[in-house]
Amino acid sequence: MATGIIETAKATNPLKDLLNFGQSVWLDYIRRNLLTSGELKRLIDEDGLRGMTSNPSIFEKAIAGSSDYTDILQSLQSKTDLDAKARYELLAIRDIQDAAGFLRPVYDQSKRRDGYVSLEVSPYLAHDTQGTLAEARRLWKTVDRENVMIKVPGTAEGIPAFQQLISEGININVTLLFAQEVYKKVAEAYIAGLEQLAARGGDVSKIASVASFFISRIDNSVDAIVADRLKTSKDPREQEQLKGLLGKVAIANGKQTYVSYQKIFSNDNARWKVLAAKGAQTQRVLWASTSTKNPAYSDVMYVEDLIGQDTVNTIPPATLDAFRDHGHPRASLTENIEAANNTMETAAKLGISIQDVTDKLTVDGVRLFAEAFDKLLEAVEKSTASKTAPKVSKQTYKLPDDLNNLVKTNIDDWRAAGKVRRLWQRDASLWTGADEASWLGWLGITEEQLANGETFKRLADEIKREGFTDVLLLGMGGSSLCPEVLDKTFGHVAGFPQLHVLDSTDPAQIKAIESQINLAKTLFVVSSKSGTTLEPNIYKQYFFERVKQTIGADKAGSHFIAITDPGSKMQQVGEADHFRHIFHGVPSIGGRYSALSNFGMVPAALMGLDTTKFLGQTEEMVHACTPSVPVHENPGVVLGVILGTAAKNKRDKVTIITSPGIFDLGAWLEQLLAESTGKQGKGIIPVDREALGSPDVYGNDRIFAYLRLDSAPDAAQDAKVAAIEQAGQPVVRISLTDIYDLGQEFFRWEIATSVAGSIIGINAFNQPDVEASKIATRSLTEQYEKTGSLPVEKPFFEGSEKEAGIKLVTDSKNAEALAKAAGSDKSLAGYLRAHLNRLGAGDYFALLAYVQMNAEHEERLQEVRHLLRDKKRVATCLGFGPRFLHSTGQAYKGGPNSGVFLQLTCDDAVDLQVPGQKYTFGTVKSAQARGDFQVLAERGRRALRVHLGKDLKAGLAALTSAIRQALGV
């Protein structure tokens, strides 16, 4: 939102610089708290904001996602004569009038050129000329502010209404313009309206109008047509021409429109020359829909490439923040006009009808605004009638007094220092002043993804139509955990493919998942942000070869989709192998923050979820976390302050409790918290899937987060959480109405984790120790490729047949400490006792199992962790390797040195060759375990490896027995 703090670190503010090029910045956003918090005033004073636009969708999010309007709506309960639309107008008009008051100095200083706020007539009237006239007149009279514009759609019925309203001296913003020919009609109607006003003796100098010309939606539509054509085109020249249109048509269309503007409002136009002599203002082109929807493109391209004299750009908040951070103003509108003409000519020659595109966009635009108005009126009705809470999942907390006081202090600090605003402004100094600003693209992703609703629907329909029965996602960490949560939560959606997720190099697990699918009817999604991550690459090699063997090399590519960052190695692989689709990630969004980007939403669409509904509900949380919301009411910020404050005061174990219906959400939270905060010897240790115990098994190093699904609660869980809370433990409660609220939790916890990272004092967006483990693994696999074997390891203990031949391995420092602690008892139980006795108050125990992740193994290992928890009164973690390497592995190596680690490895009963490599999947898993352990040892961690041999069942039984013996239970 507004600047202030950031601008002091910059020589200039790019937003303010736009005015030097003749362009006015307006804000495409309005809500009550923006006005009452002082945020709008800061935007005007510090960013040079010169106007505002609103629409039904913006108001709906503010009403449904906040308490901004609760007071006025509930005060109207007794006024039964008012319908929902009348109530909405009361609150909207109050905001418009107040915003006009803030902008009045701009209006006066600019001599009526800027300082306007726009209010829309009902979208239901888009095809009703007389209805539009009546409503526009009524709104103009009711608002009663000179610096207001009434928004009228540029439909065939709207344009005559616009001309008449101008002739009556009413300021108008003509919206939903996509086509150049329609723009020309609007400009001509403006001139005609002014002429009528002048003929009646009116003062044309007092009238203002803008023509809102929509930009990015055109590229969305044309790019989709191009993508379809590229699938069938065999002509290399045609393919080159098609690719040359990607991301180019919208700006070319805008530039040609600006050329028309210059001609129409020039002295060469005799009609305009007469009006200009009487003081008439030109009807400026206002660029609308200027947020970037395609992650392959710059997030500020629709601002940077449309800058020119006498123009307006109405910019949504996330794009405003992005341009302030890294925008580069220049006089771009008049650059390369010939290239813009060539782009439009090429589209026509290739048979892409821009008129068809713009006609459809106009129809869709009217429909979408009407649907948003439906939702708006529904939100008004509900909020008025039943005093319903905002649609943001409820959050409460109960903390010990000392922690509560510290939390209050930090909330006050975040308020006084404007830190929420600085977060949204991408101010790296909130963390360490490093590259944090480059990793905050997730702040605006939901708005961008909502604009891609049709793309997701087309994809889902296509895959369903092609008869795919299964979708297998191949990824790790941030690329796989969100899809896994969606699959485990929503299950199989009738009529759509079943989603599966592979995130293990364990050969048995790969074979198990392969046995569940029909290769000939499975779509494979290779999900890798960088395109260089080892696991997705070898998964792709394996399954691509298997699919080729099954259906033939010529068809294999049509069974694969890639999700990867623009220009990555995986994009190159996908193009070479003729993948069905390549979807891009956003370069400024790290893997663990990517749930709401294509890494989460493409799999969601494929499995049949309503992505528009999912993202729409998520957007409520986004609005609830913006800088205009008071800090103490901001759910993400308050949660982050609690977590960060607790971690700095020795409560650094966050125990995640989830209702059974959303149990897998903990796996995603685990990665987000651990990988974001666990570094530099600091951080939060997330504890997931640890069964609730009696209050006496918990120390004073924990905080509990209970995510409760209100539609399917667990009474026993409720009772146990209540007992823990009554015992004085800090508990945060979050209530989800239904499973479509998961997106809200993704965003709430992303904000919270960022805030907690700031309080802890680390970079919440890097993962240095994960990289260290990858480097160690790569070194080992490269050695295997050269020599055909991994380095020989010598165990310091080899168990008897009774002990299932279990071997113990560790580094020299740990081996020396264990030998000394074990004393004369050099048995398996003796060494385990020595290792587990290293646990003290404030420590945690982590079981790192490089075995197949299945129900049988998890049950056995859960038994072990709970034995430790109950006997030692410490927090316990369980991770399956190698997936945890991309999750909690960062905190284990880089976080507080309070972990005691027991790594489990085994000899694989079966193995699988990686096509094109000497090594097998079993070799890779072994190298990953060794690399993991090597870095743990280098970081001075208390770590022991237990190698279980080939008979995994017997090995796990022997280990459990020895641990029981070691603990005396």
PDB file of C-alpha atoms in Angstrom, residues 364-559:
ATOM      1  CA  ASP A 364     -17.734 -11.870 -20.105  1.00  0.00           C
ATOM      2  CA  GLY A 365     -16.914  -8.593 -18.364  1.00  0.00           C
ATOM      3  CA  VAL A 366     -20.566  -7.656 -17.979  1.00  0.00           C
ATOM      4  CA  ARG A 367     -21.354 -11.163 -16.710  1.00  0.00           C
ATOM      5  CA  LEU A 368     -18.470 -11.185 -14.211  1.00  0.00           C
ATOM      6  CA  PHE A 369     -19.409  -7.782 -12.808  1.00  0.00           C
ATOM      7  CA  ALA A 370     -23.036  -8.910 -12.488  1.00  0.00           C
ATOM      8  CA  GLU A 371     -21.941 -12.077 -10.686  1.00  0.00           C
ATOM      9  CA  ALA A 372     -19.770  -9.986  -8.366  1.00  0.00           C
ATOM     10  CA  PHE A 373     -22.773  -7.740  -7.706  1.00  0.00           C
ATOM     11  CA  ASP A 374     -24.835 -10.825  -6.837  1.00  0.00           C
ATOM     12  CA  LYS A 375     -22.204 -11.839  -4.279  1.00  0.00           C
ATOM     13  CA  LEU A 376     -22.022  -8.288  -2.971  1.00  0.00           C
ATOM     14  CA  LEU A 377     -25.761  -8.087  -2.325  1.00  0.00           C
ATOM     15  CA  GLU A 378     -25.698 -11.540  -0.733  1.00  0.00           C
ATOM     16  CA  ALA A 379     -22.920 -10.418   1.610  1.00  0.00           C
ATOM     17  CA  VAL A 380     -24.865  -7.260   2.500  1.00  0.00           C
ATOM     18  CA  GLU A 381     -28.021  -9.255   3.188  1.00  0.00           C
ATOM     19  CA  LYS A 382     -26.261 -11.771   5.413  1.00  0.00           C
ATOM     20  CA  SER A 383     -24.273  -9.184   7.317  1.00  0.00           C
ATOM     21  CA  THR A 384     -27.363  -7.078   7.938  1.00  0.00           C
ATOM     22  CA  ALA A 385     -29.846  -9.771   8.819  1.00  0.00           C
ATOM     23  CA  SER A 386     -27.898 -12.246  10.907  1.00  0.00           C
ATOM     24  CA  LYS A 387     -24.939 -10.313  12.213  1.00  0.00           C
ATOM     25  CA  THR A 388     -22.738 -12.941  10.637  1.00  0.00           C
ATOM     26  CA  ALA A 389     -19.033 -12.683  11.196  1.00  0.00           C
ATOM     27  CA  PRO A 390     -16.835 -11.913   8.210  1.00  0.00           C
ATOM     28  CA  LYS A 391     -16.117 -14.872   5.965  1.00  0.00           C
ATOM     29  CA  VAL A 392     -12.564 -15.031   7.279  1.00  0.00           C
ATOM     30  CA  SER A 393     -11.950 -18.109   9.434  1.00  0.00           C
ATOM     31  CA  LYS A 394     -12.177 -17.083  13.099  1.00  0.00           C
ATOM     32  CA  GLN A 395      -9.008 -16.869  15.171  1.00  0.00           C
ATOM     33  CA  THR A 396      -8.741 -16.582  18.965  1.00  0.00           C
ATOM     34  CA  TYR A 397      -5.946 -17.178  21.427  1.00  0.00           C
ATOM     35  CA  LYS A 398      -5.296 -17.645  25.120  1.00  0.00           C
ATOM     36  CA  LEU A 399      -1.760 -17.072  26.378  1.00  0.00           C
ATOM     37  CA  PRO A 400      -0.001 -17.042  29.752  1.00  0.00           C
ATOM     38  CA  ASP A 401       0.142 -13.515  31.147  1.00  0.00           C
ATOM     39  CA  ASP A 402       3.863 -12.997  30.567  1.00  0.00           C
ATOM     40  CA  LEU A 403       3.660 -14.080  26.942  1.00  0.00           C
ATOM     41  CA  ASN A 404       0.429 -12.155  26.394  1.00  0.00           C
ATOM     42  CA  ASN A 405       2.060  -8.929  27.594  1.00  0.00           C
ATOM     43  CA  LEU A 406       5.006  -9.433  25.256  1.00  0.00           C
ATOM     44  CA  VAL A 407       2.637 -10.110  22.356  1.00  0.00           C
ATOM     45  CA  LYS A 408       0.733  -6.888  23.093  1.00  0.00           C
ATOM     46  CA  THR A 409       4.022  -4.973  23.114  1.00  0.00           C
ATOM     47  CA  ASN A 410       5.000  -6.380  19.730  1.00  0.00           C
ATOM     48  CA  ILE A 411       1.566  -5.688  18.233  1.00  0.00           C
ATOM     49  CA  ASP A 412       1.952  -2.088  19.382  1.00  0.00           C
ATOM     50  CA  ASP A 413       5.405  -1.987  17.795  1.00  0.00           C
ATOM     51  CA  TRP A 414       4.076  -3.267  14.483  1.00  0.00           C
ATOM     52  CA  ARG A 415       1.363  -0.618  14.581  1.00  0.00           C
ATOM     53  CA  ALA A 416       3.597   2.289  15.590  1.00  0.00           C
ATOM     54  CA  ALA A 417       6.351   1.456  13.110  1.00  0.00           C
ATOM     55  CA  GLY A 418       3.953   0.823  10.210  1.00  0.00           C
ATOM     56  CA  LYS A 419       5.419  -2.628   9.741  1.00  0.00           C
ATOM     57  CA  VAL A 420       2.406  -4.198   8.042  1.00  0.00           C
ATOM     58  CA  ARG A 421       2.594  -1.502   5.404  1.00  0.00           C
ATOM     59  CA  ARG A 422       6.331  -2.128   5.066  1.00  0.00           C
ATOM     60  CA  LEU A 423       5.705  -5.859   4.605  1.00  0.00           C
ATOM     61  CA  TRP A 424       3.269  -5.226   1.746  1.00  0.00           C
ATOM     62  CA  GLN A 425       5.747  -2.721   0.311  1.00  0.00           C
ATOM     63  CA  ARG A 426       8.414  -5.470   0.215  1.00  0.00           C
ATOM     64  CA  ASP A 427      10.704  -3.681   2.613  1.00  0.00           C
ATOM     65  CA  ALA A 428      13.647  -6.065   3.091  1.00  0.00           C
ATOM     66  CA  SER A 429      14.775  -4.202   6.212  1.00  0.00           C
ATOM     67  CA  LEU A 430      11.896  -5.869   8.082  1.00  0.00           C
ATOM     68  CA  TRP A 431      14.037  -9.015   7.980  1.00  0.00           C
ATOM     69  CA  THR A 432      17.781  -8.881   7.260  1.00  0.00           C
ATOM     70  CA  GLY A 433      17.979  -6.337   4.436  1.00  0.00           C
ATOM     71  CA  ALA A 434      19.121  -9.024   1.985  1.00  0.00           C
ATOM     72  CA  ASP A 435      17.043 -10.221  -0.981  1.00  0.00           C
ATOM     73  CA  GLU A 436      13.724 -10.590   0.838  1.00  0.00           C
ATOM     74  CA  ALA A 437      11.996  -8.046  -1.421  1.00  0.00           C
ATOM     75  CA  SER A 438      12.520 -10.418  -4.351  1.00  0.00           C
ATOM     76  CA  TRP A 439      10.445 -13.185  -2.723  1.00  0.00           C
ATOM     77  CA  LEU A 440       7.134 -11.528  -1.911  1.00  0.00           C
ATOM     78  CA  GLY A 441       5.238 -12.141  -5.135  1.00  0.00           C
ATOM     79  CA  TRP A 442       2.770 -14.330  -3.222  1.00  0.00           C
ATOM     80  CA  LEU A 443       1.193 -11.229  -1.660  1.00  0.00           C
ATOM     81  CA  GLY A 444      -0.769 -10.506  -4.841  1.00  0.00           C
ATOM     82  CA  ILE A 445      -1.103 -13.981  -6.324  1.00  0.00           C
ATOM     83  CA  THR A 446      -4.781 -14.652  -5.514  1.00  0.00           C
ATOM     84  CA  GLU A 447      -6.013 -11.678  -7.529  1.00  0.00           C
ATOM     85  CA  GLU A 448      -3.874 -12.744 -10.476  1.00  0.00           C
ATOM     86  CA  GLN A 449      -5.042 -16.347 -10.227  1.00  0.00           C
ATOM     87  CA  LEU A 450      -8.713 -15.373 -10.010  1.00  0.00           C
ATOM     88  CA  ALA A 451      -8.286 -13.790 -13.423  1.00  0.00           C
ATOM     89  CA  ASN A 452      -7.111 -17.191 -14.708  1.00  0.00           C
ATOM     90  CA  GLY A 453     -10.336 -18.966 -13.767  1.00  0.00           C
ATOM     91  CA  GLU A 454     -11.227 -19.722 -17.383  1.00  0.00           C
ATOM     92  CA  THR A 455      -7.744 -21.125 -18.007  1.00  0.00           C
ATOM     93  CA  PHE A 456      -8.097 -23.561 -15.110  1.00  0.00           C
ATOM     94  CA  LYS A 457     -11.585 -24.561 -16.252  1.00  0.00           C
ATOM     95  CA  ARG A 458     -10.425 -25.188 -19.814  1.00  0.00           C
ATOM     96  CA  LEU A 459      -7.586 -27.343 -18.526  1.00  0.00           C
ATOM     97  CA  ALA A 460      -9.878 -29.402 -16.294  1.00  0.00           C
ATOM     98  CA  ASP A 461     -12.387 -29.894 -19.114  1.00  0.00           C
ATOM     99  CA  GLU A 462      -9.645 -30.900 -21.560  1.00  0.00           C
ATOM    100  CA  ILE A 463      -8.110 -33.543 -19.286  1.00  0.00           C
ATOM    101  CA  LYS A 464     -11.524 -34.899 -18.373  1.00  0.00           C
ATOM    102  CA  ARG A 465     -12.520 -35.021 -22.044  1.00  0.00           C
ATOM    103  CA  GLU A 466      -9.303 -36.852 -22.993  1.00  0.00           C
ATOM    104  CA  GLY A 467     -10.251 -39.702 -20.671  1.00  0.00           C
ATOM    105  CA  PHE A 468      -7.400 -39.540 -18.167  1.00  0.00           C
ATOM    106  CA  THR A 469      -8.302 -41.530 -15.056  1.00  0.00           C
ATOM    107  CA  ASP A 470      -5.358 -40.499 -12.886  1.00  0.00           C
ATOM    108  CA  VAL A 471      -3.010 -37.579 -12.390  1.00  0.00           C
ATOM    109  CA  LEU A 472       0.390 -38.290 -10.859  1.00  0.00           C
ATOM    110  CA  LEU A 473       2.227 -35.227  -9.573  1.00  0.00           C
ATOM    111  CA  LEU A 474       5.991 -35.609  -9.467  1.00  0.00           C
ATOM    112  CA  GLY A 475       7.559 -33.078  -7.106  1.00  0.00           C
ATOM    113  CA  MET A 476       9.175 -32.307  -3.782  1.00  0.00           C
ATOM    114  CA  GLY A 477       8.554 -29.913  -0.905  1.00  0.00           C
ATOM    115  CA  GLY A 478       6.718 -26.773  -1.933  1.00  0.00           C
ATOM    116  CA  SER A 479       5.875 -28.280  -5.312  1.00  0.00           C
ATOM    117  CA  SER A 480       4.142 -31.315  -3.843  1.00  0.00           C
ATOM    118  CA  LEU A 481       2.825 -30.560  -0.364  1.00  0.00           C
ATOM    119  CA  CYS A 482      -0.088 -28.305  -1.320  1.00  0.00           C
ATOM    120  CA  PRO A 483      -1.388 -30.795  -3.930  1.00  0.00           C
ATOM    121  CA  GLU A 484      -1.036 -33.545  -1.321  1.00  0.00           C
ATOM    122  CA  VAL A 485      -3.086 -31.533   1.181  1.00  0.00           C
ATOM    123  CA  LEU A 486      -5.778 -30.921  -1.445  1.00  0.00           C
ATOM    124  CA  ASP A 487      -5.882 -34.609  -2.354  1.00  0.00           C
ATOM    125  CA  LYS A 488      -6.049 -35.806   1.264  1.00  0.00           C
ATOM    126  CA  THR A 489      -8.684 -33.184   2.135  1.00  0.00           C
ATOM    127  CA  PHE A 490     -11.021 -33.188  -0.856  1.00  0.00           C
ATOM    128  CA  GLY A 491     -10.480 -36.783  -1.953  1.00  0.00           C
ATOM    129  CA  HIS A 492     -11.532 -38.039  -5.363  1.00  0.00           C
ATOM    130  CA  VAL A 493     -13.925 -35.620  -7.075  1.00  0.00           C
ATOM    131  CA  ALA A 494     -16.502 -37.591  -9.071  1.00  0.00           C
ATOM    132  CA  GLY A 495     -16.007 -37.341 -12.823  1.00  0.00           C
ATOM    133  CA  PHE A 496     -12.412 -36.134 -12.598  1.00  0.00           C
ATOM    134  CA  PRO A 497      -9.078 -37.969 -12.462  1.00  0.00           C
ATOM    135  CA  GLN A 498      -7.739 -39.243  -9.135  1.00  0.00           C
ATOM    136  CA  LEU A 499      -4.748 -37.185  -7.978  1.00  0.00           C
ATOM    137  CA  HIS A 500      -1.657 -38.967  -6.625  1.00  0.00           C
ATOM    138  CA  VAL A 501       1.564 -37.379  -5.368  1.00  0.00           C
ATOM    139  CA  LEU A 502       5.056 -38.870  -5.533  1.00  0.00           C
ATOM    140  CA  ASP A 503       7.683 -37.194  -3.366  1.00  0.00           C
ATOM    141  CA  SER A 504      10.013 -40.052  -2.436  1.00  0.00           C
ATOM    142  CA  THR A 505      13.016 -41.765  -4.024  1.00  0.00           C
ATOM    143  CA  ASP A 506      12.254 -44.946  -2.089  1.00  0.00           C
ATOM    144  CA  PRO A 507      11.992 -47.662  -4.794  1.00  0.00           C
ATOM    145  CA  ALA A 508       9.219 -49.526  -2.965  1.00  0.00           C
ATOM    146  CA  GLN A 509       7.160 -46.347  -2.750  1.00  0.00           C
ATOM    147  CA  ILE A 510       7.634 -45.620  -6.447  1.00  0.00           C
ATOM    148  CA  LYS A 511       6.589 -49.162  -7.357  1.00  0.00           C
ATOM    149  CA  ALA A 512       3.594 -48.948  -5.024  1.00  0.00           C
ATOM    150  CA  ILE A 513       2.298 -45.762  -6.635  1.00  0.00           C
ATOM    151  CA  GLU A 514       2.953 -47.119 -10.136  1.00  0.00           C
ATOM    152  CA  SER A 515       0.831 -50.151  -9.271  1.00  0.00           C
ATOM    153  CA  GLN A 516      -2.125 -47.854  -8.492  1.00  0.00           C
ATOM    154  CA  ILE A 517      -2.280 -46.231 -11.932  1.00  0.00           C
ATOM    155  CA  ASN A 518      -2.850 -47.162 -15.555  1.00  0.00           C
ATOM    156  CA  LEU A 519       0.124 -45.657 -17.388  1.00  0.00           C
ATOM    157  CA  ALA A 520      -1.878 -45.347 -20.603  1.00  0.00           C
ATOM    158  CA  LYS A 521      -4.540 -43.238 -18.894  1.00  0.00           C
ATOM    159  CA  THR A 522      -2.426 -41.201 -16.489  1.00  0.00           C
ATOM    160  CA  LEU A 523      -1.401 -37.570 -16.825  1.00  0.00           C
ATOM    161  CA  PHE A 524       1.977 -36.816 -15.224  1.00  0.00           C
ATOM    162  CA  VAL A 525       2.618 -33.381 -13.763  1.00  0.00           C
ATOM    163  CA  VAL A 526       6.313 -32.619 -13.359  1.00  0.00           C
ATOM    164  CA  SER A 527       6.406 -29.884 -10.750  1.00  0.00           C
ATOM    165  CA  SER A 528       9.753 -28.167 -10.222  1.00  0.00           C
ATOM    166  CA  LYS A 529      10.267 -24.448  -9.684  1.00  0.00           C
ATOM    167  CA  SER A 530      13.936 -24.339 -10.616  1.00  0.00           C
ATOM    168  CA  GLY A 531      13.825 -27.251 -13.041  1.00  0.00           C
ATOM    169  CA  THR A 532      17.095 -28.506 -11.551  1.00  0.00           C
ATOM    170  CA  THR A 533      15.824 -30.325  -8.449  1.00  0.00           C
ATOM    171  CA  LEU A 534      17.107 -33.893  -8.548  1.00  0.00           C
ATOM    172  CA  GLU A 535      13.990 -35.806  -7.575  1.00  0.00           C
ATOM    173  CA  PRO A 536      11.433 -34.402 -10.070  1.00  0.00           C
ATOM    174  CA  ASN A 537      14.002 -34.766 -12.841  1.00  0.00           C
ATOM    175  CA  ILE A 538      14.620 -38.470 -12.200  1.00  0.00           C
ATOM    176  CA  TYR A 539      10.902 -39.110 -11.630  1.00  0.00           C
ATOM    177  CA  LYS A 540      10.303 -37.627 -15.069  1.00  0.00           C
ATOM    178  CA  GLN A 541      13.073 -39.751 -16.604  1.00  0.00           C
ATOM    179  CA  TYR A 542      11.602 -42.913 -15.106  1.00  0.00           C
ATOM    180  CA  PHE A 543       7.940 -42.355 -15.935  1.00  0.00           C
ATOM    181  CA  PHE A 544       8.574 -40.838 -19.351  1.00  0.00           C
ATOM    182  CA  GLU A 545      10.414 -44.020 -20.273  1.00  0.00           C
ATOM    183  CA  ARG A 546       7.631 -46.178 -18.833  1.00  0.00           C
ATOM    184  CA  VAL A 547       4.985 -44.233 -20.773  1.00  0.00           C
ATOM    185  CA  LYS A 548       7.012 -44.519 -23.990  1.00  0.00           C
ATOM    186  CA  GLN A 549       7.158 -48.275 -23.486  1.00  0.00           C
ATOM    187  CA  THR A 550       3.391 -48.343 -22.924  1.00  0.00           C
ATOM    188  CA  ILE A 551       1.932 -46.052 -25.618  1.00  0.00           C
ATOM    189  CA  GLY A 552       4.856 -45.188 -27.870  1.00  0.00           C
ATOM    190  CA  ALA A 553       7.421 -42.398 -28.045  1.00  0.00           C
ATOM    191  CA  ASP A 554       5.300 -40.226 -30.354  1.00  0.00           C
ATOM    192  CA  LYS A 555       2.449 -39.981 -27.834  1.00  0.00           C
ATOM    193  CA  ALA A 556       4.358 -39.898 -24.551  1.00  0.00           C
ATOM    194  CA  GLY A 557       4.683 -36.116 -24.365  1.00  0.00           C
ATOM    195  CA  SER A 558       0.920 -35.650 -24.493  1.00  0.00           C
ATOM    196  CA  HIS A 559       0.731 -37.410 -21.129  1.00  0.00           C
TER     197      HIS A 559
END
